[in-house]
């Protein structure tokens, strides 16, 4: 059975609270859009595509409750709520891609009821597309994982992160289903432990052999020849192929290059932002210091210490062996090749 981190049911959004995993599987029932904003900010739902799906359903919740005297007022109010969603998490591009489409939907339809229908319809399309795209990414990427391979991944790019099949996990799952004997090394991914809590949980759920390591062990295992390839997701890819992904990804990419291990980035094309020329201009989210001074509820650092907590880093395109998308695989990515993914 597929893991469903969020689903639209009876006019409400049912959302698996990822902050509680893997110890508890708690589904929240959200009926008001500010609850969805809270869930995104506090990472009850996370992963660039899943954030986008949560936001479009959040707009659908808003459309149910917003009252207005005119179409103009309704559209204005909905667009201002869309801006509230845009202000939740700055790095992942999928959120902005999806909100742009929702704003087009808000402009469609006549009478308030018609606009509401247009919003519900587009939210449903976007959610369905995520699953379709994940499936195509998985099919196109599975060929890179050969029989007998051990894959290393960082953070979580599974069903929990996309609300579909997962990009990295879709690829790994597809290779496994094809009967390839594979194993996965999972970086724990401090500070919020998406690897230990979420990827490890998804792999155990799927019955795929998984080995959990702390982030500082990756180089050791690459040097020992235990890793055949690295596969990670991304939050935003710039036009030149620079990749923003969970903090620590850059270190893994450098280690992979040093050890001649292929480094693959798996994304839906909605993660690619052609408006940004390079990774240097990708906005990097800074999160609270408590995420570093604490592990779950345990305080592990002295009071008064300075803390930095960038949630993402940028890996320059020269470290990438290939980008895998639903429109195919781009080896040794360049801007021209990346733009080619969008040309039909
Ligand atoms: O801060 P998070 O947990 O939202 O970060 C998620 C990641 O970095 C994922 O690798 C990325 O969103 C890709 S998900 C297909």
Short mmCIF file of C-alpha atoms and ligand atoms in Angstrom, two decimals:
data_model
loop_
_atom_site.label_atom_id
_atom_site.label_comp_id
_atom_site.label_asym_id
_atom_site.label_seq_id
_atom_site.Cartn_x
_atom_site.Cartn_y
_atom_site.Cartn_z
CA UNK A 1 0.00 0.00 0.00
CA UNK A 2 1.23 3.49 -0.87
CA UNK A 3 2.10 5.88 1.96
CA UNK A 4 -0.27 8.85 1.73
CA UNK A 5 1.07 11.86 3.63
CA UNK A 6 -1.97 13.91 2.66
CA UNK A 7 -5.36 13.39 1.15
CA UNK A 8 -8.45 15.44 0.45
CA UNK A 9 -11.44 13.83 2.14
CA UNK A 10 -14.96 15.16 2.69
CA UNK A 11 -13.91 18.76 2.19
CA UNK A 12 -11.00 18.48 4.64
CA UNK A 13 -7.28 17.88 4.32
CA UNK A 14 -6.06 14.77 6.14
CA UNK A 15 -2.38 15.21 6.80
CA UNK A 16 0.12 12.76 8.31
CA UNK A 17 2.07 14.71 10.93
CA UNK A 18 5.66 13.99 9.84
CA UNK A 19 7.12 15.54 12.99
CA UNK A 20 5.74 12.55 14.92
CA UNK A 21 7.22 9.85 12.64
CA UNK A 22 8.41 7.18 13.01
CA UNK A 23 7.17 6.75 16.58
CA UNK A 24 3.56 7.70 15.97
CA UNK A 25 1.37 7.79 12.84
CA UNK A 26 -1.00 10.64 13.54
CA UNK A 27 -3.32 12.05 10.86
CA UNK A 28 -4.49 15.62 11.44
CA UNK A 29 -7.82 16.77 9.97
CA UNK A 30 -7.40 20.31 8.75
CA UNK A 31 -10.48 22.31 7.89
CA UNK A 32 -9.10 25.87 7.87
CA UNK A 33 -6.32 27.20 5.67
CA UNK A 34 -4.22 28.76 8.51
CA UNK A 35 -3.82 25.23 9.90
CA UNK A 36 -2.18 24.22 6.60
CA UNK A 37 0.14 27.23 6.78
CA UNK A 38 1.12 26.18 10.31
CA UNK A 39 1.70 22.58 9.14
CA UNK A 40 4.01 23.72 6.31
CA UNK A 41 6.00 26.15 8.47
CA UNK A 42 6.47 23.59 11.24
CA UNK A 43 7.24 20.80 8.78
CA UNK A 44 4.34 18.53 9.63
CA UNK A 45 4.34 18.29 5.85
CA UNK A 46 7.66 18.83 4.09
CA UNK A 47 9.51 18.00 0.88
CA UNK A 48 9.19 20.43 -2.03
CA UNK A 49 6.40 18.68 -4.02
CA UNK A 50 4.36 17.74 -0.91
CA UNK A 51 4.51 21.34 0.33
CA UNK A 52 3.07 22.43 -3.02
CA UNK A 53 0.22 19.88 -2.83
CA UNK A 54 -0.57 20.88 0.77
CA UNK A 55 -0.67 24.55 -0.27
CA UNK A 56 -3.07 24.00 -3.19
CA UNK A 57 -5.39 22.03 -0.93
CA UNK A 58 -4.99 24.82 1.61
CA UNK A 59 -6.28 27.22 -1.05
CA UNK A 60 -9.17 24.83 -1.70
CA UNK A 61 -10.02 24.99 2.03
CA UNK A 62 -9.86 28.78 1.86
CA UNK A 63 -12.13 28.82 -1.19
CA UNK A 64 -14.76 26.92 0.83
CA UNK A 65 -14.86 29.48 3.61
CA UNK A 66 -13.99 32.85 2.10
CA UNK A 67 -17.07 35.05 1.90
CA UNK A 68 -17.20 37.94 -0.55
CA UNK A 69 -19.75 40.32 -1.99
CA UNK A 70 -18.36 40.18 -5.49
CA UNK A 71 -16.23 38.05 -7.76
CA UNK A 72 -13.58 40.75 -7.71
CA UNK A 73 -13.42 40.73 -3.93
CA UNK A 74 -13.34 36.90 -3.85
CA UNK A 75 -10.46 36.73 -6.35
CA UNK A 76 -8.58 39.45 -4.44
CA UNK A 77 -8.98 37.63 -1.13
CA UNK A 78 -7.90 34.29 -2.64
CA UNK A 79 -4.80 35.87 -4.16
CA UNK A 80 -3.86 37.43 -0.87
CA UNK A 81 -4.19 33.98 0.79
CA UNK A 82 -2.01 32.55 -1.98
CA UNK A 83 0.64 35.11 -0.93
CA UNK A 84 0.41 33.83 2.65
CA UNK A 85 1.26 30.35 1.35
CA UNK A 86 4.11 31.77 -0.72
CA UNK A 87 5.61 33.17 2.49
CA UNK A 88 5.80 29.79 4.27
CA UNK A 89 9.04 28.24 2.96
CA UNK A 90 11.23 30.08 0.46
CA UNK A 91 13.57 27.51 -1.11
CA UNK A 92 11.48 24.81 -2.82
CA UNK A 93 10.36 25.89 -6.29
CA UNK A 94 7.37 23.53 -6.54
CA UNK A 95 5.36 25.72 -4.15
CA UNK A 96 5.74 28.78 -6.40
CA UNK A 97 5.08 26.75 -9.54
CA UNK A 98 1.84 25.42 -8.03
CA UNK A 99 0.68 28.79 -6.64
CA UNK A 100 1.20 30.39 -10.05
CA UNK A 101 -1.12 27.79 -11.56
CA UNK A 102 -3.64 28.34 -8.77
CA UNK A 103 -3.62 32.08 -9.44
CA UNK A 104 -4.52 31.37 -13.07
CA UNK A 105 -7.37 29.16 -11.76
CA UNK A 106 -8.51 31.98 -9.46
CA UNK A 107 -8.80 34.22 -12.53
CA UNK A 108 -11.02 31.68 -14.27
CA UNK A 109 -14.72 30.93 -13.84
CA UNK A 110 -17.68 33.20 -13.55
CA UNK A 111 -19.67 33.80 -10.37
CA UNK A 112 -18.07 32.91 -7.04
CA UNK A 113 -19.26 29.30 -7.30
CA UNK A 114 -17.55 29.00 -10.70
CA UNK A 115 -14.28 30.34 -9.30
CA UNK A 116 -14.51 27.88 -6.40
CA UNK A 117 -14.95 25.00 -8.87
CA UNK A 118 -11.98 26.20 -10.90
CA UNK A 119 -9.84 26.26 -7.71
CA UNK A 120 -10.92 22.75 -6.61
CA UNK A 121 -10.34 21.39 -10.09
CA UNK A 122 -6.83 22.80 -10.44
CA UNK A 123 -5.86 21.64 -6.93
CA UNK A 124 -6.97 18.12 -7.88
CA UNK A 125 -5.03 18.28 -11.18
CA UNK A 126 -1.84 19.40 -9.46
CA UNK A 127 -2.09 16.63 -6.84
CA UNK A 128 -2.72 13.98 -9.51
CA UNK A 129 0.12 15.26 -11.68
CA UNK A 130 2.60 14.86 -8.81
CA UNK A 131 1.85 11.13 -8.65
CA UNK A 132 1.97 10.74 -12.46
CA UNK A 133 5.26 12.61 -12.68
CA UNK A 134 6.83 10.60 -9.83
CA UNK A 135 5.90 7.43 -11.67
CA UNK A 136 7.59 8.62 -14.88
CA UNK A 137 10.69 9.80 -12.95
CA UNK A 138 10.90 6.36 -11.33
CA UNK A 139 10.64 4.57 -14.68
CA UNK A 140 13.25 6.77 -16.30
CA UNK A 141 15.70 6.63 -13.35
CA UNK A 142 15.53 2.97 -12.32
CA UNK A 143 17.87 1.96 -15.16
CA UNK A 144 20.72 3.80 -13.41
CA UNK A 145 20.48 1.51 -10.39
CA UNK A 146 22.09 -1.76 -11.42
CA UNK A 147 21.67 -5.19 -9.90
CA UNK A 148 23.88 -5.43 -6.80
CA UNK A 149 24.13 -1.65 -6.29
CA UNK A 150 24.25 0.09 -2.94
CA UNK A 151 22.76 3.58 -3.19
CA UNK A 152 23.40 6.40 -0.72
CA UNK A 153 20.70 9.02 -0.19
CA UNK A 154 20.43 12.16 1.91
CA UNK A 155 17.27 13.61 3.50
CA UNK A 156 13.92 12.23 2.30
CA UNK A 157 12.66 12.28 -1.27
CA UNK A 158 10.07 9.57 -0.83
CA UNK A 159 6.27 9.46 -0.87
CA UNK A 160 6.30 11.55 2.31
CA UNK A 161 8.13 14.34 0.46
CA UNK A 162 6.06 14.37 -2.72
CA UNK A 163 2.59 13.02 -1.85
CA UNK A 164 3.08 10.66 -4.80
CA UNK A 165 5.48 7.71 -5.06
CA UNK A 166 8.57 9.74 -4.25
CA UNK A 167 11.31 10.71 -6.68
CA UNK A 168 14.40 9.05 -5.20
CA UNK A 169 12.30 6.44 -3.41
CA UNK A 170 10.24 5.92 -6.57
CA UNK A 171 13.42 5.15 -8.50
CA UNK A 172 14.81 2.88 -5.79
CA UNK A 173 11.43 1.16 -5.36
CA UNK A 174 11.12 0.58 -9.11
CA UNK A 175 14.65 -0.91 -9.34
CA UNK A 176 13.78 -3.19 -6.40
CA UNK A 177 10.48 -4.25 -8.01
CA UNK A 178 12.40 -5.11 -11.17
CA UNK A 179 14.15 -7.76 -9.06
CA UNK A 180 17.49 -5.99 -8.70
CA UNK A 181 19.32 -6.81 -5.47
CA UNK A 182 19.96 -3.40 -4.02
CA UNK A 183 20.70 -1.81 -0.67
CA UNK A 184 20.39 1.77 0.52
CA UNK A 185 22.63 3.73 2.88
CA UNK A 186 20.61 6.48 4.55
CA UNK A 187 22.26 9.63 5.90
CA UNK A 188 20.48 10.51 9.15
CA UNK A 189 20.30 14.17 7.95
CA UNK A 190 20.74 16.49 10.93
CA UNK A 191 19.30 18.72 12.19
CA UNK A 192 15.77 17.38 11.70
CA UNK A 193 16.71 13.77 10.91
CA UNK A 194 14.59 13.31 7.79
CA UNK A 195 16.85 10.38 6.83
CA UNK A 196 16.67 8.54 10.16
CA UNK A 197 13.02 9.27 10.86
CA UNK A 198 11.43 9.29 7.40
CA UNK A 199 13.58 7.64 4.68
CA UNK A 200 14.54 4.76 6.95
CA UNK A 201 10.84 4.35 7.84
CA UNK A 202 9.79 4.31 4.17
CA UNK A 203 12.50 1.76 3.29
CA UNK A 204 11.58 -0.54 6.17
CA UNK A 205 7.90 -0.20 5.13
CA UNK A 206 8.82 -1.22 1.56
CA UNK A 207 11.05 -4.09 2.73
CA UNK A 208 14.13 -2.66 0.97
CA UNK A 209 17.43 -3.39 2.81
CA UNK A 210 18.51 -0.15 4.48
CA UNK A 211 21.52 0.88 6.56
CA UNK A 212 21.26 4.04 8.61
CA UNK A 213 24.46 6.06 9.06
CA UNK A 214 25.24 9.42 10.65
CA UNK A 215 26.03 12.18 8.16
CA UNK A 216 29.75 12.15 8.87
CA UNK A 217 30.10 8.47 7.86
CA UNK A 218 29.30 8.89 4.14
CA UNK A 219 32.90 9.61 3.07
CA UNK A 220 34.22 6.61 4.99
CA UNK A 221 31.89 4.21 3.19
CA UNK A 222 32.53 5.77 -0.23
CA UNK A 223 36.29 5.40 0.30
CA UNK A 224 35.77 1.76 1.20
CA UNK A 225 34.01 1.23 -2.15
CA UNK A 226 30.70 0.40 -0.43
CA UNK A 227 28.60 2.99 -2.32
CA UNK A 228 27.88 2.58 -6.05
CA UNK A 229 25.93 5.80 -6.54
CA UNK A 230 24.39 8.71 -4.67
CA UNK A 231 20.79 9.70 -5.47
CA UNK A 232 19.18 12.79 -3.93
CA UNK A 233 16.15 14.97 -4.59
CA UNK A 234 16.17 18.76 -4.83
CA UNK A 235 14.18 21.76 -3.74
CA UNK A 236 15.17 24.04 -6.59
CA UNK A 237 17.38 23.62 -9.64
CA UNK A 238 18.64 26.80 -11.33
CA UNK A 239 18.79 27.16 -15.12
CA UNK A 240 22.50 26.26 -15.17
CA UNK A 241 21.88 23.03 -13.19
CA UNK A 242 23.03 24.18 -9.74
CA UNK A 243 20.99 22.31 -7.15
CA UNK A 244 19.57 23.46 -3.81
CA UNK A 245 18.79 20.50 -1.58
CA UNK A 246 18.86 19.64 2.11
CA UNK A 247 21.89 20.98 3.97
CA UNK A 248 24.72 18.47 3.70
CA UNK A 249 24.02 17.53 0.08
CA UNK A 250 26.96 19.61 -1.15
CA UNK A 251 29.39 17.76 1.15
CA UNK A 252 28.06 14.42 -0.12
CA UNK A 253 28.51 15.58 -3.75
CA UNK A 254 32.13 16.62 -3.13
CA UNK A 255 32.86 13.30 -1.43
CA UNK A 256 31.24 11.46 -4.33
CA UNK A 257 33.45 13.28 -6.86
CA UNK A 258 36.58 12.59 -4.78
CA UNK A 259 35.69 8.89 -4.71
CA UNK A 260 34.48 8.61 -8.35
CA UNK A 261 30.94 7.72 -7.24
CA UNK A 262 28.17 8.89 -9.64
CA UNK A 263 25.99 11.65 -8.14
CA UNK A 264 22.40 11.76 -9.42
CA UNK A 265 19.72 14.36 -8.73
CA UNK A 266 16.12 13.26 -9.26
CA UNK A 267 13.44 15.93 -9.75
CA UNK A 268 10.09 16.66 -11.34
CA UNK A 269 10.58 19.47 -13.89
CA UNK A 270 8.41 21.68 -11.61
CA UNK A 271 11.48 21.88 -9.32
CA UNK A 272 13.50 23.55 -12.09
CA UNK A 273 13.44 27.34 -12.00
CA UNK A 274 14.57 28.67 -15.37
CA UNK A 275 14.20 32.25 -14.11
CA UNK A 276 17.29 31.89 -11.91
CA UNK A 277 20.58 31.81 -13.82
CA UNK A 278 22.57 30.05 -11.09
CA UNK A 279 22.34 28.55 -7.61
CA UNK A 280 23.91 31.64 -6.08
CA UNK A 281 20.54 33.42 -6.26
CA UNK A 282 18.40 30.59 -4.86
CA UNK A 283 16.89 31.81 -1.58
CA UNK A 284 18.12 29.63 1.28
CA UNK A 285 15.80 29.23 4.24
CA UNK A 286 17.31 29.86 7.67
CA UNK A 287 15.46 27.99 10.40
CA UNK A 288 15.35 28.33 14.16
CA UNK A 289 18.43 27.72 16.32
CA UNK A 290 16.49 25.23 18.49
CA UNK A 291 16.64 22.73 15.61
CA UNK A 292 20.43 22.62 16.13
CA UNK A 293 20.65 23.01 19.91
CA UNK A 294 18.06 20.27 20.41
CA UNK A 295 17.48 16.76 19.13
CA UNK A 296 13.75 16.24 19.39
CA UNK A 297 13.08 17.43 22.95
CA UNK A 298 16.63 16.98 24.28
CA UNK A 299 18.78 20.04 24.73
CA UNK A 300 22.31 19.12 23.59
CA UNK A 301 24.21 22.44 23.48
CA UNK A 302 25.17 25.03 26.10
CA UNK A 303 22.97 28.11 26.45
CA UNK A 304 24.56 31.19 24.90
CA UNK A 305 26.33 29.46 21.99
CA UNK A 306 25.84 31.05 18.56
CA UNK A 307 24.01 28.86 16.05
CA UNK A 308 23.66 28.86 12.27
CA UNK A 309 20.92 26.79 10.67
CA UNK A 310 20.61 27.05 6.88
CA UNK A 311 18.08 24.40 5.85
CA UNK A 312 19.57 23.91 2.36
CA UNK A 313 22.85 24.20 0.49
CA UNK A 314 23.73 24.57 -3.18
CA UNK A 315 25.66 21.95 -5.11
CA UNK A 316 27.29 23.36 -8.27
CA UNK A 317 26.25 21.59 -11.45
CA UNK A 318 29.81 20.38 -12.14
CA UNK A 319 29.36 17.76 -9.40
CA UNK A 320 26.29 16.23 -11.08
CA UNK A 321 26.58 13.06 -13.12
CA UNK A 322 22.98 13.46 -14.29
CA UNK A 323 19.60 15.01 -13.51
CA UNK A 324 16.70 12.58 -13.77
CA UNK A 325 13.27 14.00 -14.63
CA UNK A 326 9.91 12.80 -15.93
CA UNK A 327 11.03 14.09 -19.35
CA UNK A 328 14.21 12.02 -19.37
CA UNK A 329 17.76 11.94 -18.08
CA UNK A 330 20.17 14.83 -18.64
CA UNK A 331 23.79 13.70 -18.32
CA UNK A 332 26.46 16.25 -17.43
CA UNK A 333 23.82 18.97 -17.28
CA UNK A 334 24.29 22.34 -18.96
CA UNK A 335 21.82 25.20 -19.33
CA UNK A 336 21.05 24.22 -22.94
CA UNK A 337 20.35 20.62 -22.03
CA UNK A 338 18.15 21.69 -19.10
CA UNK A 339 16.15 24.09 -21.26
CA UNK A 340 15.75 21.23 -23.73
CA UNK A 341 13.65 19.37 -21.14
CA UNK A 342 10.91 21.96 -21.63
CA UNK A 343 10.84 22.00 -25.42
CA UNK A 344 8.08 19.52 -26.07
O1 LIG B 1 13.30 20.69 4.74
P1 LIG B 1 12.63 19.58 3.97
O2 LIG B 1 12.48 18.32 4.76
O3 LIG B 1 11.34 20.04 3.35
O4 LIG B 1 13.66 19.28 2.80
C1 LIG B 1 13.34 18.31 1.84
C2 LIG B 1 14.44 18.04 0.89
O5 LIG B 1 15.49 18.63 0.95
C3 LIG B 1 14.16 17.04 -0.20
O6 LIG B 1 15.35 16.41 -0.60
C4 LIG B 1 13.56 17.75 -1.41
O7 LIG B 1 12.46 18.53 -1.06
C5 LIG B 1 13.19 16.81 -2.49
S1 LIG B 1 11.67 15.99 -2.18
C6 LIG B 1 11.28 15.14 -3.60
#
